[in-house]
CSV table of C-alpha atoms in Angstrom, one decimal:
chain,number,residue,atom,x,y,z
F,1,GLY,CA,104.9,94.4,111.3
F,2,GLN,CA,104.4,96.2,107.9
F,3,GLN,CA,101.1,98.0,107.4
F,4,LEU,CA,99.7,97.8,104.2
F,5,ASN,CA,96.6,100.7,104.3
F,6,GLN,CA,93.7,100.4,101.7
F,7,SER,CA,91.3,103.1,101.0
F,8,PRO,CA,88.3,103.5,101.0
F,9,GLN,CA,87.3,100.6,103.5
F,10,SER,CA,84.2,99.8,101.9
F,11,MET,CA,82.0,100.8,98.9
F,12,PHE,CA,78.8,100.7,97.6
F,13,ILE,CA,77.8,101.2,94.3
F,14,GLN,CA,75.5,100.9,91.5
F,15,GLU,CA,75.9,98.1,88.5
F,16,GLY,CA,77.7,99.9,85.8
F,17,GLU,CA,79.7,102.6,88.1
F,18,ASP,CA,83.6,102.4,87.7
F,19,VAL,CA,85.4,101.6,91.1
F,20,SER,CA,88.9,102.9,92.2
F,21,MET,CA,90.6,101.9,95.4
F,22,ASN,CA,94.4,101.8,96.4
F,23,CYS,CA,97.0,100.5,98.8
F,24,THR,CA,99.9,102.3,100.4
F,25,SER,CA,102.8,100.9,102.3
F,26,SER,CA,105.7,102.6,104.5
F,27,SER,CA,108.2,100.2,103.1
F,28,ILE,CA,109.3,99.9,99.4
F,29,PHE,CA,107.8,96.8,97.6
F,30,ASN,CA,109.3,94.8,94.5
F,31,THR,CA,105.8,93.1,93.7
F,32,TRP,CA,102.0,94.3,93.9
F,33,LEU,CA,99.6,91.7,94.0
F,34,TRP,CA,95.9,92.2,93.7
F,35,TYR,CA,93.6,89.5,95.6
F,36,LYS,CA,89.8,89.3,95.4
F,37,GLN,CA,88.0,86.8,98.4
F,38,ASP,CA,84.6,85.5,97.9
F,39,PRO,CA,82.8,84.9,101.6
F,40,GLY,CA,83.8,81.4,102.7
F,41,GLU,CA,87.0,81.3,100.1
F,42,GLY,CA,90.3,82.0,100.1
F,43,PRO,CA,91.9,84.9,98.0
F,44,VAL,CA,92.4,84.7,94.6
F,45,LEU,CA,94.7,86.4,92.4
F,46,LEU,CA,93.6,88.9,90.1
F,47,ILE,CA,96.6,90.8,88.9
F,48,ALA,CA,100.0,91.0,89.6
F,49,LEU,CA,102.6,94.0,88.9
F,50,TYR,CA,106.3,93.8,89.1
F,51,LYS,CA,107.9,97.1,88.4
F,52,ALA,CA,107.5,100.7,89.5
F,53,GLY,CA,105.1,102.5,86.8
F,54,GLU,CA,103.7,99.4,85.3
F,55,LEU,CA,100.2,99.4,84.3
F,56,THR,CA,98.6,95.8,83.5
F,57,SER,CA,94.9,95.1,82.8
F,58,ASN,CA,92.8,91.8,83.2
F,59,GLY,CA,89.3,92.2,81.8
F,60,ARG,CA,87.8,95.2,83.2
F,61,LEU,CA,90.1,95.6,85.8
F,62,THR,CA,93.2,97.6,85.6
F,63,ALA,CA,96.2,98.2,88.3
F,64,GLN,CA,98.9,100.4,88.5
F,65,PHE,CA,102.4,99.9,90.3
F,66,GLY,CA,102.8,103.2,91.8
F,67,ILE,CA,106.1,104.9,90.6
F,68,THR,CA,107.5,105.6,94.5
F,69,ARG,CA,106.9,101.5,94.7
F,70,LYS,CA,104.9,102.3,98.0
F,71,ASP,CA,101.8,102.2,96.6
F,72,SER,CA,99.4,100.7,94.1
F,73,PHE,CA,95.8,101.2,92.5
F,74,LEU,CA,93.2,99.2,91.0
F,75,ASN,CA,90.2,99.9,89.1
F,76,ILE,CA,87.2,98.2,88.0
F,77,SER,CA,85.3,99.4,85.2
F,78,ALA,CA,81.4,99.0,84.2
F,79,SER,CA,80.7,97.2,87.6
F,80,ILE,CA,78.6,93.7,87.5
F,81,PRO,CA,76.8,92.1,90.7
F,82,SER,CA,79.6,89.3,90.6
F,83,ASP,CA,82.5,92.2,91.4
F,84,VAL,CA,81.0,91.7,95.1
F,85,GLY,CA,83.5,90.8,97.4
F,86,ILE,CA,86.8,91.9,99.3
F,87,TYR,CA,89.9,93.4,97.8
F,88,PHE,CA,93.3,93.1,99.1
F,89,CYS,CA,96.6,94.4,97.9
F,90,ALA,CA,99.8,92.3,98.7
F,91,GLY,CA,103.2,91.6,98.3
F,92,PRO,CA,106.6,91.4,100.0
F,93,PRO,CA,108.6,94.2,100.9
F,94,ASN,CA,112.0,94.8,99.2
F,95,THR,CA,113.9,93.4,102.5
F,96,GLY,CA,113.4,89.7,104.2
F,97,ASN,CA,111.1,86.7,103.4
F,98,GLN,CA,107.7,88.3,104.5
F,99,PHE,CA,104.5,88.5,102.6
F,100,TYR,CA,101.8,91.1,103.6
F,101,PHE,CA,98.0,91.6,103.0
F,102,GLY,CA,96.5,95.0,103.0
F,103,THR,CA,93.5,95.7,105.2
F,104,GLY,CA,91.0,95.4,102.2
F,105,THR,CA,88.4,97.0,100.6
F,106,SER,CA,85.0,95.8,100.8
F,107,LEU,CA,82.8,96.2,97.7
F,108,THR,CA,79.2,95.9,97.3
F,109,VAL,CA,77.3,96.2,93.8
F,110,ILE,CA,73.9,97.0,94.0
F,111,PRO,CA,72.0,96.0,90.7
L,1,GLU,CA,94.1,70.1,88.7
L,2,ALA,CA,93.0,69.8,92.1
L,3,GLY,CA,93.3,72.6,94.2
L,4,VAL,CA,94.8,73.2,97.8
L,5,ALA,CA,92.8,71.1,100.0
L,6,GLN,CA,92.1,71.8,103.8
L,7,SER,CA,90.6,70.0,106.8
L,8,PRO,CA,88.7,70.4,108.5
L,9,ARG,CA,86.2,73.0,107.3
L,10,TYR,CA,84.9,74.1,110.6
L,11,LYS,CA,85.9,73.5,114.0
L,12,ILE,CA,84.6,74.9,117.4
L,13,ILE,CA,86.9,74.2,120.8
L,14,GLU,CA,86.9,75.4,124.3
L,15,LYS,CA,89.9,77.4,125.5
L,16,ARG,CA,92.9,75.8,126.5
L,17,GLN,CA,92.3,72.9,124.2
L,18,SER,CA,94.6,71.8,121.2
L,19,VAL,CA,93.6,71.7,117.8
L,20,ALA,CA,95.3,70.4,114.5
L,21,PHE,CA,94.8,71.8,110.8
L,22,TRP,CA,95.7,69.9,107.7
L,23,CYS,CA,96.7,71.3,104.6
L,24,ASN,CA,97.5,69.5,101.1
L,25,PRO,CA,98.8,71.5,98.5
L,26,ILE,CA,98.7,71.3,94.8
L,27,SER,CA,100.8,68.6,93.4
L,28,GLY,CA,104.3,69.6,92.6
L,29,HIS,CA,104.3,72.9,94.5
L,30,ALA,CA,107.6,73.4,96.7
L,31,THR,CA,106.4,76.4,98.6
L,32,LEU,CA,103.4,76.1,101.4
L,33,TYR,CA,102.0,79.0,103.5
L,34,TRP,CA,100.2,79.3,106.4
L,35,TYR,CA,97.9,82.5,107.1
L,36,GLN,CA,95.9,83.2,110.0
L,37,GLN,CA,92.6,86.0,108.8
L,38,ILE,CA,90.8,87.4,111.9
L,39,LEU,CA,87.3,88.7,111.1
L,40,GLY,CA,87.4,92.2,109.1
L,41,GLN,CA,91.2,91.8,108.5
L,42,GLY,CA,93.4,90.7,105.3
L,43,PRO,CA,95.0,87.5,106.3
L,44,LYS,CA,98.4,87.7,108.2
L,45,LEU,CA,101.2,85.6,107.4
L,46,LEU,CA,102.3,82.8,110.0
L,47,ILE,CA,104.8,80.4,108.4
L,48,GLN,CA,106.1,79.9,105.2
L,49,PHE,CA,107.9,76.3,104.1
L,50,GLN,CA,110.0,75.7,100.9
L,51,ASN,CA,109.7,71.9,100.5
L,52,ASN,CA,110.1,70.5,104.3
L,53,GLY,CA,112.3,73.7,105.5
L,54,VAL,CA,111.1,76.8,107.1
L,55,VAL,CA,111.8,80.1,105.0
L,56,ASP,CA,109.9,82.7,107.7
L,57,ASP,CA,108.0,82.0,110.8
L,58,SER,CA,109.0,85.5,112.4
L,59,GLN,CA,105.1,86.1,113.0
L,60,LEU,CA,104.3,82.5,114.2
L,61,PRO,CA,103.2,82.5,118.1
L,62,LYS,CA,106.0,80.0,119.0
L,63,ASP,CA,104.9,79.5,122.7
L,64,ARG,CA,101.6,77.8,121.3
L,65,PHE,CA,101.7,77.4,117.6
L,66,SER,CA,103.5,74.6,115.7
L,67,ALA,CA,103.8,73.6,112.3
L,68,GLU,CA,105.4,71.2,110.4
L,69,ARG,CA,105.7,69.8,106.7
L,70,LEU,CA,107.6,66.5,107.3
L,71,LYS,CA,107.6,65.0,103.6
L,72,GLY,CA,107.6,68.5,101.8
L,73,VAL,CA,104.1,67.8,100.7
L,74,ASP,CA,101.5,67.9,103.5
L,75,SER,CA,101.4,70.1,106.3
L,76,THR,CA,100.0,70.5,109.8
L,77,LEU,CA,99.4,73.5,111.8
L,78,LYS,CA,98.7,72.7,115.6
L,79,ILE,CA,97.5,75.4,118.4
L,80,GLN,CA,98.5,74.1,122.1
L,81,PRO,CA,96.6,75.5,124.4
L,82,ALA,CA,94.2,77.5,122.3
L,83,LYS,CA,93.2,81.1,123.5
L,84,LEU,CA,89.8,83.2,122.6
L,85,GLU,CA,91.8,85.5,120.4
L,86,ASP,CA,92.9,82.6,117.9
L,87,SER,CA,89.2,82.4,116.6
L,88,ALA,CA,89.9,83.0,112.9
L,89,VAL,CA,90.0,81.4,109.4
L,90,TYR,CA,93.5,79.4,109.1
L,91,LEU,CA,94.4,79.5,105.1
L,92,CYS,CA,96.7,77.6,103.5
L,93,ALA,CA,98.2,78.5,100.6
L,94,SER,CA,100.7,77.3,98.2
L,95,ALA,CA,103.2,78.0,95.4
L,96,ALA,CA,105.4,76.5,92.5
L,97,GLU,CA,108.2,78.3,94.0
L,98,ILE,CA,109.1,81.4,96.2
L,99,TYR,CA,107.2,84.6,94.7
L,100,ASN,CA,105.5,82.4,92.4
L,101,GLU,CA,101.6,83.1,92.6
L,102,GLN,CA,99.7,81.7,95.8
L,103,PHE,CA,96.7,79.4,95.7
L,104,PHE,CA,94.5,79.5,98.4
L,105,GLY,CA,92.7,76.7,99.9
L,106,PRO,CA,89.3,77.4,101.4
L,107,GLY,CA,90.5,77.7,105.1
L,108,THR,CA,89.4,76.2,108.2
L,109,ARG,CA,87.1,78.2,110.3
L,110,LEU,CA,88.2,78.2,114.2
L,111,THR,CA,86.0,79.4,117.2
L,112,VAL,CA,87.3,79.3,120.7
L,113,LEU,CA,84.7,79.2,123.2
């Protein structure tokens, strides 16, 4: 099946620092979604992107839909302790009805 | 608005036993998904329903896994018989329509001994 590779796999940062992570695929995606998952909970949608080049913000979060349609990026500015969790990219490739999640980036914020 | 409900939250069984999980989606949501999330990995889609019809089940191990959504509302996922590698969190999600935002339940953590 489709593989969405995320990097870095994990990050340890100081509170107040900015964070950048990315997601790449071997196929073209029509939609890119970014989710956050807290321990013991299901993923929660943060940002949705619908066209190549799109840049969308949600508070301190900014995500971009890569122009090749095979990648996406998520930035978090001025991190705070509640940003701790695992961040997943996800979406449907442009063929078929499947929906794929990435491998995840684990974020730890040190107060 | 109530979220997606799942039960049980935890289940421990021995290999070769059977197990069933239940999901109640958000009221009015036509699309329902079952995912398997193995520790340290992202969720993997097992099956997708639109009302009570299957849209995609290409990654469902059909020799042991089955799912149904008979009245287009609640859904059950069954594993029979379970294997050690089935240990995972099973997540249910629902959406108003296909390609709309998916809302996830808290999941059922299955441990197969």
